[in-house]
Short mmCIF file of C-alpha atoms and ligand atoms in Angstrom, two decimals:
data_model
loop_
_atom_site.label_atom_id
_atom_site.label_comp_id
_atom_site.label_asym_id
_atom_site.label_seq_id
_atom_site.Cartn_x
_atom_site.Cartn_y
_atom_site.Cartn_z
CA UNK A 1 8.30 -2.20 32.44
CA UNK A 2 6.29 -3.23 29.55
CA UNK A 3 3.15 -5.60 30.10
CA UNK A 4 4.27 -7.82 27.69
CA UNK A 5 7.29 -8.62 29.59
CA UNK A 6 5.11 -8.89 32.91
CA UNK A 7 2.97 -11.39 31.03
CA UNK A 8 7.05 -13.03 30.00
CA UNK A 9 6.68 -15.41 33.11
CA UNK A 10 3.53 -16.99 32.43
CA UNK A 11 4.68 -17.67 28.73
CA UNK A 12 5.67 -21.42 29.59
CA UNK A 13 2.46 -21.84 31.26
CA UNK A 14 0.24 -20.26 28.51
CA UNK A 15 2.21 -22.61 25.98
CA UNK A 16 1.30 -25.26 28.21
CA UNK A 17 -2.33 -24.58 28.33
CA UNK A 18 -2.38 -23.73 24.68
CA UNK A 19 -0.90 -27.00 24.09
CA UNK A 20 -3.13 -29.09 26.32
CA UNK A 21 -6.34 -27.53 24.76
CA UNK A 22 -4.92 -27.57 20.91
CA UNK A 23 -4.46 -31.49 21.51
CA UNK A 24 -7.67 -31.94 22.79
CA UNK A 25 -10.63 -30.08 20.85
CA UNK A 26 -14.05 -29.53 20.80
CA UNK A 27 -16.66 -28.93 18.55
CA UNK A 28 -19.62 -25.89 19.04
CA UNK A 29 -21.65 -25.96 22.39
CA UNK A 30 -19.47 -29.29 23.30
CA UNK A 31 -16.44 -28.01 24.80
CA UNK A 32 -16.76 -29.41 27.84
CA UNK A 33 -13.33 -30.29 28.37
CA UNK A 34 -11.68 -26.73 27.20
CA UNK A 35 -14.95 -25.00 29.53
CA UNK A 36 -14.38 -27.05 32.52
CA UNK A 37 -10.72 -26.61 32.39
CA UNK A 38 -11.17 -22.69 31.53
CA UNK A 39 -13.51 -22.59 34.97
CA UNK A 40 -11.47 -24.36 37.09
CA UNK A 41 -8.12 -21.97 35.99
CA UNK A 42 -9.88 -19.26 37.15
CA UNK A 43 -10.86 -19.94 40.82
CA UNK A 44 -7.71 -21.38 40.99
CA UNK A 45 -6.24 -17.81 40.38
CA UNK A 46 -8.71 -16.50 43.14
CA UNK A 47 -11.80 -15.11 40.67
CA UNK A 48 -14.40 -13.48 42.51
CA UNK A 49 -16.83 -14.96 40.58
CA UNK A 50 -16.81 -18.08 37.92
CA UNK A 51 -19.88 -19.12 36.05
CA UNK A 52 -20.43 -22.07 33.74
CA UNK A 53 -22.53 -23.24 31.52
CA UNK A 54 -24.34 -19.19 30.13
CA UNK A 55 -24.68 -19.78 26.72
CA UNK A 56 -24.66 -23.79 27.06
CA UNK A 57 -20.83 -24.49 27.20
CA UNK A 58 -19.37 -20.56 27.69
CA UNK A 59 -17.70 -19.64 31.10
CA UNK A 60 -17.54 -16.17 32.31
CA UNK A 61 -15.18 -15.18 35.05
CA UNK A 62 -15.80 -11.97 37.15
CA UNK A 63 -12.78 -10.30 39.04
CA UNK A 64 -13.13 -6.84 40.72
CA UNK A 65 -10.77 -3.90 42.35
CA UNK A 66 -11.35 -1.27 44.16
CA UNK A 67 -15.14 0.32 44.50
CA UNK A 68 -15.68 1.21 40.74
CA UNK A 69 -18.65 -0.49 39.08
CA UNK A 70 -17.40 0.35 35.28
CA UNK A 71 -16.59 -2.69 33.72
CA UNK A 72 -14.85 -4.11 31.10
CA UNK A 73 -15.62 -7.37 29.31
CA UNK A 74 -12.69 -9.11 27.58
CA UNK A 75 -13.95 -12.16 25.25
CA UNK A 76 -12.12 -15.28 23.96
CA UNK A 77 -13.79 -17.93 21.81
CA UNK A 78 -13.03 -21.91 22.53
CA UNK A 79 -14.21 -23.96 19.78
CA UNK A 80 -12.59 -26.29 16.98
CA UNK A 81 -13.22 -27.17 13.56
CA UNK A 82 -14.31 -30.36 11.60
CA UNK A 83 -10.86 -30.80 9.87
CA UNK A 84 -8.66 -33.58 10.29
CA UNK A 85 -5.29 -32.53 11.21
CA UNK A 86 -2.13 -33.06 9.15
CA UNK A 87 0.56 -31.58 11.83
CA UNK A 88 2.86 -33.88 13.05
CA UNK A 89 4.01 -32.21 16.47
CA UNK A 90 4.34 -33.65 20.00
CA UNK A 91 0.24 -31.47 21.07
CA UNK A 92 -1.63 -32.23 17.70
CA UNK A 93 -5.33 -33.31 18.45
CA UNK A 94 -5.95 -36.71 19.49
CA UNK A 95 -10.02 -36.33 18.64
CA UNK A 96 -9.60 -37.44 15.10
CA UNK A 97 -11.30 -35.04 12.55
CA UNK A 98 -11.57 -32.06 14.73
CA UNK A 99 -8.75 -29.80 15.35
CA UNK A 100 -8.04 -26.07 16.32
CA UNK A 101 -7.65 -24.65 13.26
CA UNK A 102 -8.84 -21.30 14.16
CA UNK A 103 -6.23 -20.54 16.66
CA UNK A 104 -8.87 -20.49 19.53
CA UNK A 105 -7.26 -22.27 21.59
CA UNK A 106 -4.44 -19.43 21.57
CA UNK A 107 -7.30 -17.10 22.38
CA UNK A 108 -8.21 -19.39 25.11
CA UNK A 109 -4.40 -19.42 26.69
CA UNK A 110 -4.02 -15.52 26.11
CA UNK A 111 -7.41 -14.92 28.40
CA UNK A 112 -6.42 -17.61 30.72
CA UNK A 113 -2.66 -15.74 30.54
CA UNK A 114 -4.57 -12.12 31.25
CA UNK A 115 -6.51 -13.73 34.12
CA UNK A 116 -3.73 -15.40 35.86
CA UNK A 117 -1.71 -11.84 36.06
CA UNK A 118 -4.62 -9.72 36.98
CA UNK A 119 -5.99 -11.90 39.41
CA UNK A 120 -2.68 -11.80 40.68
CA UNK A 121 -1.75 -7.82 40.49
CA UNK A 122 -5.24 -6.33 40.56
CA UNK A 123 -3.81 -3.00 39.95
CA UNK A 124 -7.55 -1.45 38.35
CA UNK A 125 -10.23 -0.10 39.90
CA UNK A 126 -13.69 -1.94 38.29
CA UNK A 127 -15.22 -5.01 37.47
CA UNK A 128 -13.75 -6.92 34.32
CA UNK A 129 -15.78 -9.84 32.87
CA UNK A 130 -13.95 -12.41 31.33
CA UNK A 131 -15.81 -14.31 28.87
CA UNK A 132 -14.83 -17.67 27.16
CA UNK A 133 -17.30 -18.13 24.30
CA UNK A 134 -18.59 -21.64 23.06
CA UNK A 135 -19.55 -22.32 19.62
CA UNK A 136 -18.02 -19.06 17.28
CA UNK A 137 -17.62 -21.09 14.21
CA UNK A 138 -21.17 -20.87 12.92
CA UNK A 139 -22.76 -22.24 15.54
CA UNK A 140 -23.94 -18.81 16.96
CA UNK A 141 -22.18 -19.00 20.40
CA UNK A 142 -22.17 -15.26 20.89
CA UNK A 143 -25.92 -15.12 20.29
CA UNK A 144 -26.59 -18.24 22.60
CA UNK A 145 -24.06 -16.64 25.29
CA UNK A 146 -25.97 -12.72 24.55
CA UNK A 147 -29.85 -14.81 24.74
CA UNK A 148 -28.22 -16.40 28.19
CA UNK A 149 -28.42 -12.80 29.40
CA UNK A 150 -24.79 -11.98 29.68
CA UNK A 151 -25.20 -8.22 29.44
CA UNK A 152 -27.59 -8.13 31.87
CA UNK A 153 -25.67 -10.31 34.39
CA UNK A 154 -22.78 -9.54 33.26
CA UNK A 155 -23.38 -5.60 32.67
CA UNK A 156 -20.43 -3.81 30.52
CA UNK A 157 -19.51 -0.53 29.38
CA UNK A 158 -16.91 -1.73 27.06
CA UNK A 159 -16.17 -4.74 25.05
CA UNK A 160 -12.50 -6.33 23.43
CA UNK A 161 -11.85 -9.52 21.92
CA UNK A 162 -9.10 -10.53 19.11
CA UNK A 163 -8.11 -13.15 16.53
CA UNK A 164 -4.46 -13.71 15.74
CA UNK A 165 -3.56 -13.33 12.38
CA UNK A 166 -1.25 -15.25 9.78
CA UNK A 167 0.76 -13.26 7.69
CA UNK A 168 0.90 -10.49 10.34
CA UNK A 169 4.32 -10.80 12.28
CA UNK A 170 4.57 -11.82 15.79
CA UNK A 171 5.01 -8.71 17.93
CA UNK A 172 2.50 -6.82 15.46
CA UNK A 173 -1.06 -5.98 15.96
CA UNK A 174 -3.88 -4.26 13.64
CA UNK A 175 -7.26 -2.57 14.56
CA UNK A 176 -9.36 -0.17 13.02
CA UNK A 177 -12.32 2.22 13.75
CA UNK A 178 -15.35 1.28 12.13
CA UNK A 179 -16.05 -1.92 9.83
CA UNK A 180 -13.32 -4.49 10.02
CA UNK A 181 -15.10 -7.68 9.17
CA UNK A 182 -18.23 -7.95 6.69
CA UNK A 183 -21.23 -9.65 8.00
CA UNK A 184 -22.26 -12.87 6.42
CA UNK A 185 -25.64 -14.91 5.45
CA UNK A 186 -26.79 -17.74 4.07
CA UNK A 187 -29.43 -18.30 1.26
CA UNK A 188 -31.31 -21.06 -0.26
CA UNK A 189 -33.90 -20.38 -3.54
CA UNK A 190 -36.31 -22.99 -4.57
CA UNK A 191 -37.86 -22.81 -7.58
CA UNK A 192 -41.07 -24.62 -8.39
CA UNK A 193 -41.89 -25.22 -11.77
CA UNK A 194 -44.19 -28.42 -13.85
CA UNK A 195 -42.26 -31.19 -14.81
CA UNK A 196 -42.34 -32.41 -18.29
CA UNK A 197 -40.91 -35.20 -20.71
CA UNK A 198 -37.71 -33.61 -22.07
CA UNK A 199 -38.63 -33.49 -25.40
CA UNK A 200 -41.79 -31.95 -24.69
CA UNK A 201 -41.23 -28.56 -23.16
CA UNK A 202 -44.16 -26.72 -23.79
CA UNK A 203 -46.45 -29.14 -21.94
CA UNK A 204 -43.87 -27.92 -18.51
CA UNK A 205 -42.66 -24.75 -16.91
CA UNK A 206 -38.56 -25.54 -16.90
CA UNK A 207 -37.05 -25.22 -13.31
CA UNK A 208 -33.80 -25.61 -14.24
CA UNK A 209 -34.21 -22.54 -16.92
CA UNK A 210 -35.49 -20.32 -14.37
CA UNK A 211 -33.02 -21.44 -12.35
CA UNK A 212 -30.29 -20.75 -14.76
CA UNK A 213 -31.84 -17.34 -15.28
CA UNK A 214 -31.66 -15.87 -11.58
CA UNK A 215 -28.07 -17.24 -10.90
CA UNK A 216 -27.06 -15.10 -13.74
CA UNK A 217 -29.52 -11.92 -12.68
CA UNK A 218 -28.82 -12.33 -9.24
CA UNK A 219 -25.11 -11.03 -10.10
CA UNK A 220 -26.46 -7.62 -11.10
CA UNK A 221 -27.03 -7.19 -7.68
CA UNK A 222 -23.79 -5.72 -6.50
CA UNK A 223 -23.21 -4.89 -9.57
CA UNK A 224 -26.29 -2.28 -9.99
CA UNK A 225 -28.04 -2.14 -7.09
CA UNK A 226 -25.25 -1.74 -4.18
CA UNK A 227 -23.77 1.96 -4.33
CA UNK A 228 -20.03 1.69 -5.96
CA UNK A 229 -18.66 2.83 -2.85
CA UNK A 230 -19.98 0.04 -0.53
CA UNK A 231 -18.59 -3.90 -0.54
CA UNK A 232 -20.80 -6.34 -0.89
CA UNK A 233 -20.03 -10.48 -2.17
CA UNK A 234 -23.12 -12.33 -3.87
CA UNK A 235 -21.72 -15.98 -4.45
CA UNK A 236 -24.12 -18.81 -5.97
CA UNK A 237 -22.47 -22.00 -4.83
CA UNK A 238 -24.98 -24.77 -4.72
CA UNK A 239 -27.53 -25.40 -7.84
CA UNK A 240 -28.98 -28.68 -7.86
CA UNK A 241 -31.95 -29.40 -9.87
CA UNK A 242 -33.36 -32.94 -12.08
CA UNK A 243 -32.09 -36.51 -12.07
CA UNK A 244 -32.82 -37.89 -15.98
CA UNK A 245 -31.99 -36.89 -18.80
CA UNK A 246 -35.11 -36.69 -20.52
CA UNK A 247 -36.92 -35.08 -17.65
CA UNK A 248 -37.92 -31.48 -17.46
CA UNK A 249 -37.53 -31.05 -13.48
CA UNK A 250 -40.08 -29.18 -11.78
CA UNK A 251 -38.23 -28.17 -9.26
CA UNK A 252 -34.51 -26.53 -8.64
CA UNK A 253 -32.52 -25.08 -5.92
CA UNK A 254 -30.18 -22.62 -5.67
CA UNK A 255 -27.69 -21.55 -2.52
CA UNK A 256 -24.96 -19.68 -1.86
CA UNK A 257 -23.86 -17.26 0.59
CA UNK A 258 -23.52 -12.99 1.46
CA UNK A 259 -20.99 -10.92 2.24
CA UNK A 260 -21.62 -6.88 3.30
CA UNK A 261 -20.08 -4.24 6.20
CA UNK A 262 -23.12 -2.79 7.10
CA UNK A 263 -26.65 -4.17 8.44
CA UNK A 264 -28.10 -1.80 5.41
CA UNK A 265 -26.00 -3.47 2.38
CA UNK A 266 -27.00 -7.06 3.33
CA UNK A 267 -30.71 -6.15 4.13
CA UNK A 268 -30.96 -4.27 0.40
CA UNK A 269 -28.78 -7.34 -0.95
CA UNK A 270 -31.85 -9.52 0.68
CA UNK A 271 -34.41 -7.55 -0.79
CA UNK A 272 -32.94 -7.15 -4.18
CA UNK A 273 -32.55 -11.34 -3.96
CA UNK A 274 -36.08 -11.40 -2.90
CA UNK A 275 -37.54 -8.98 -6.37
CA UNK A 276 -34.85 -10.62 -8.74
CA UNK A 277 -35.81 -14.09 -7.59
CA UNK A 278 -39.42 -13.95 -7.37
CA UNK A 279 -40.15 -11.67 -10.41
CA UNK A 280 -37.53 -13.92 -12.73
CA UNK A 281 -39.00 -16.95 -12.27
CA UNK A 282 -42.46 -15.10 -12.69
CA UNK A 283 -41.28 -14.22 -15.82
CA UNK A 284 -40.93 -18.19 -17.13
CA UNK A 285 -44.06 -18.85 -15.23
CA UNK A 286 -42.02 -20.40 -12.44
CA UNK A 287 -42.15 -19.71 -8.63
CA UNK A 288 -39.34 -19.04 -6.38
CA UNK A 289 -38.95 -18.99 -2.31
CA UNK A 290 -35.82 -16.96 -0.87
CA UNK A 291 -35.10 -18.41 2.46
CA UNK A 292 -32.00 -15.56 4.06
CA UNK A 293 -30.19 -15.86 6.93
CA UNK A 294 -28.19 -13.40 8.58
CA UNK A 295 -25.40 -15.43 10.39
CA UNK A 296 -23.13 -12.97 11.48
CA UNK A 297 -23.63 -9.35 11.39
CA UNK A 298 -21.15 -7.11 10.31
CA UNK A 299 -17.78 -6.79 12.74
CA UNK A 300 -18.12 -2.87 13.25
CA UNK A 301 -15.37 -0.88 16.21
CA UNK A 302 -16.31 1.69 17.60
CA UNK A 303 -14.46 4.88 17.25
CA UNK A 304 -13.20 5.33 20.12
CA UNK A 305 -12.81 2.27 21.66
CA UNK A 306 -10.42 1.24 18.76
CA UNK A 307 -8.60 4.23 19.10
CA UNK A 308 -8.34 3.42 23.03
CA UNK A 309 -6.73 0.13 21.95
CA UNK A 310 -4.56 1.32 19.34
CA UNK A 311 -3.18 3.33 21.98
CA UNK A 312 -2.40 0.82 24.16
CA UNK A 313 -0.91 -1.87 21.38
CA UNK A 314 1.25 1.41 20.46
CA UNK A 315 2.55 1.20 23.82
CA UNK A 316 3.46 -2.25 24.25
CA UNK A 317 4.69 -2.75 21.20
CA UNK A 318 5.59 0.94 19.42
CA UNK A 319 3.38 2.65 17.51
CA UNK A 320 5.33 1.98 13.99
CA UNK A 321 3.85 -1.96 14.81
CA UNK A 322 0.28 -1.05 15.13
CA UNK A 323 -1.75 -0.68 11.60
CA UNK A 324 -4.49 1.30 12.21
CA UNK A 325 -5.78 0.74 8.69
CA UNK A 326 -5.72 -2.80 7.51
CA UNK A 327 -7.85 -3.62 4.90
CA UNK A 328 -11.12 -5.09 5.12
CA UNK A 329 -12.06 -8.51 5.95
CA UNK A 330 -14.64 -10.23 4.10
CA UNK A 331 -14.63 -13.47 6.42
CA UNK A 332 -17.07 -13.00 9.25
CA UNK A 333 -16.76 -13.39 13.23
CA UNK A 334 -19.50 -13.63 15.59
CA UNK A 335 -18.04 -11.42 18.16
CA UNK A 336 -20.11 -8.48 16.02
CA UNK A 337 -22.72 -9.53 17.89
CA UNK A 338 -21.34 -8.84 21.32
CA UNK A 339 -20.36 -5.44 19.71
CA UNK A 340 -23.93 -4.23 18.64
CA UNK A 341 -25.10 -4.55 22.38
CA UNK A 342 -21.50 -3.01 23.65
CA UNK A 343 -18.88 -0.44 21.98
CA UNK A 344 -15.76 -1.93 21.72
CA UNK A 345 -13.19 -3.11 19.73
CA UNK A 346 -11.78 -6.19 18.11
CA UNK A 347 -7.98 -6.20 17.47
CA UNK A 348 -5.89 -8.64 14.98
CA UNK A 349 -2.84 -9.93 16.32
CA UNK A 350 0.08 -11.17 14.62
CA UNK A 351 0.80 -14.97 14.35
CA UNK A 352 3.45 -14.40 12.11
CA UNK A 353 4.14 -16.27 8.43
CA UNK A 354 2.48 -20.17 8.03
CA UNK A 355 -0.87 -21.55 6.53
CA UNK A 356 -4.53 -19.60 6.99
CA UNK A 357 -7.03 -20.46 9.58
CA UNK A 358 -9.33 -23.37 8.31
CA UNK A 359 -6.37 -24.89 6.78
CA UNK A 360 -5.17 -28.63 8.12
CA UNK A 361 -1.83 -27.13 8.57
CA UNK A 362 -2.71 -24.19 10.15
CA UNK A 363 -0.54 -23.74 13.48
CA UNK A 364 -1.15 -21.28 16.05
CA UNK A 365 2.44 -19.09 17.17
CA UNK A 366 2.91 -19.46 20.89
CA UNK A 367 5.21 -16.41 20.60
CA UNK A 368 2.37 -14.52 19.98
CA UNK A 369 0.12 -15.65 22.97
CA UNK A 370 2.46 -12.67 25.47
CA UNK A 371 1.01 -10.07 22.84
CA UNK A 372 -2.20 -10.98 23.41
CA UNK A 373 -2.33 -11.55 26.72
CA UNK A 374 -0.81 -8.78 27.57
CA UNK A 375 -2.93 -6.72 25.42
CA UNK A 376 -5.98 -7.77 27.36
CA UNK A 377 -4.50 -7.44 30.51
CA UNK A 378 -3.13 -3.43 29.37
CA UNK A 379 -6.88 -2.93 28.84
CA UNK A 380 -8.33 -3.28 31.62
CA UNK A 381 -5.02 -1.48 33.86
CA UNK A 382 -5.68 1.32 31.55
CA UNK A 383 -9.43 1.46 31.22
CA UNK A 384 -9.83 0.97 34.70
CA UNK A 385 -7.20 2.48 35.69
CA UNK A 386 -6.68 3.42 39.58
CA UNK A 387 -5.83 7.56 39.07
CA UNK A 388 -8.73 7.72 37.22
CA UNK A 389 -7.07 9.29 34.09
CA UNK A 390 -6.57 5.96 31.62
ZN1 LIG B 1 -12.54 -19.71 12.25
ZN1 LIG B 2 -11.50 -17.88 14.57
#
């Protein structure tokens, strides 16, 4: 029998769960509630092992089989967003402005849902460590989880986490070897000029002109210096700069953000900032400081452990539902960071039609949480399997 109908009798109780957590969510490093309720699931199923509070708010669950030490880590992240819901159903969130608009707490259910059954069955030989992550929306929850020591306490030889996706029917999964979501940074330019009466420029050095100048130069970037054949997204959002009219400002401030799939593109994007920056507002006499920040580095699979899980999406599902090429993502996901200490592979799943993630009427598909769930749960009887052949 397929996994995902194994996983079939938990469905009302991972629809329950998801419920429970969607209608009560937490921010970054506070999810108390969703952590403390993820903990207490899992010695409830029997867990050999539950620990709280690595990484401030994440939980990791250990459960082990047989005498093997290879171990697999399976990752779900448990945080909400600052957005005020507009869904009117019976489990919408009752902490006003912050809602699960991510679909986490789907993640969250499909863990608990793969826990539940393997805690149960145990049919793998190994260690798997399950870990709910706090904070992935920004807040660098992987990193506080990965500075927390969790591959060193928590050692693994392989890594898999997912993300459902809108627009991707239920049922339907996609996963791909290599890049599959760009890594993303912040920047911030200040440029310090003299401030002068308006109508007296050449007494000043104009901020706001210099200003103007690198917003504009700063798009030659991807254009010129990033090869054709690599992606890369240079947006200016922010430029503030001067309060009167008739005042030459002496300073301004531009921001914006980075988009690239490789460590390589976003550290020549950051040096190319750093010479077009400095050496244009040289040029009006001007000085500029480029403050860059790497949030999230680049989600990269590896090879084989992608292929491994196409595999075993193929089975559950047929191989004619897995797309082993969907295009690239240019939003970013922290989980990247997990994957640069530990191969492994992170796996869209299909939520089926309705609004984006980070939309107010986003709405996670509890028909999709079996997929998931038993996705994880496929890993770890196949990875770990008890003939030894996977
Ligand atoms: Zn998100
Ligand atoms: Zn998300």
């Amino acid at each position: 029998m397929a996994t995902v109908e194994l996983l079939a009798p938990l469905h009302a109780e991972m629809t329950a769960w998801r419920q429970d957590i969607h209608a009560h969510p937490e921010l970054g490093f506070q999810e108390h509630r969703t952590a403390g309720l993820v903990a207490a699931k899992l010695e409830a199923f029997g867990f050999d092992e539950v620990h709280r509070g690595v990484g401030r708010t994440g939980v990791v669950g250990v459960l082990r089989a047989g005498r093997n030490t290879r171990a697999i880590g399976l990752r779900a992240d448990m945080d909400a967003l600052p957005i005020l819901e507009v869904n009117r159903f019976g489990h919408c969130s009752v902490n006003q402005g912050v809602m699960h608009a991510c679909g986490h707490d789907g993640h969250t259910a499909m863990l608990l849902g793969a826990a539940r059954y393997l805690a149960a069955t145990r049919r793998f030989d190994g260690v798997v460590n399950f870990i709910f992550q706090p904070a992935e929306e920004g807040l660098g929850g992987a990193k506080a989880m990965i500075d927390d020591g969790l591959f060193e306490r928590f050692p693994c030889q392989a890594i898999f986490g997912m993300h459902n996706r809108p627009s991707l029917e239920v049922g339907r999964f996609a996963v791909r070897a290599g890049p599959m979501m760009a890594g993303g940074a912040f920047f911030d330019i200040r440029v310090a000029g003299k401030g002068a009466h308006g109508a007296r420029p050449e007494t000043g050095v104009d901020a706001a002109l210099a200003a103007a100048q690198i917003a504009v130069s700063l798009q030659s970037i991807v254009a010129r210096n990033v090869a054709p054949v690599d992606t890369a997204v240079l947006s200016v959002t922010r430029i503030h700069g001067g309060d009167a009219y008739n005042v030459i400002p002496q300073s301004a401030e531009l921001g914006g953000t980075v988009r690239a799939f490789s460590r390589e593109v976003m550290q020549l994007v950051e040096a190319s900032m750093r010479r077009v920056a400095e050496n244009t507002a040289a040029a009006f006499g001007a000085t500029a400081e480029v403050d860059f920040r790497a949030l999230f580095a680049p989600t990269v699979n590896d090879a084989a452990e992608a292929d491994f899980a196409a595999r075993i999406c193929s089975e559950l599902v047929g191989a004619d539902k897995v797309d082993r090429n969907p295009p690239l993502v240019m939003a970013s996901e922290d989980f990247s960071f997990m994957m640069e200490r530990v191969p492994g592979a992170y796996i869209h799943v299909g939520n089926g039609d309705g609004a984006m993630p980070h939309n107010p009427r986003y709405a996670f598909n509890d028909e999709a949480i079996p997929y998931g769930a038993a996705l994880y749960a496929r890993v770890v009887e196949r990875g770990l399997s008890r003939d030894g052949k996977g």
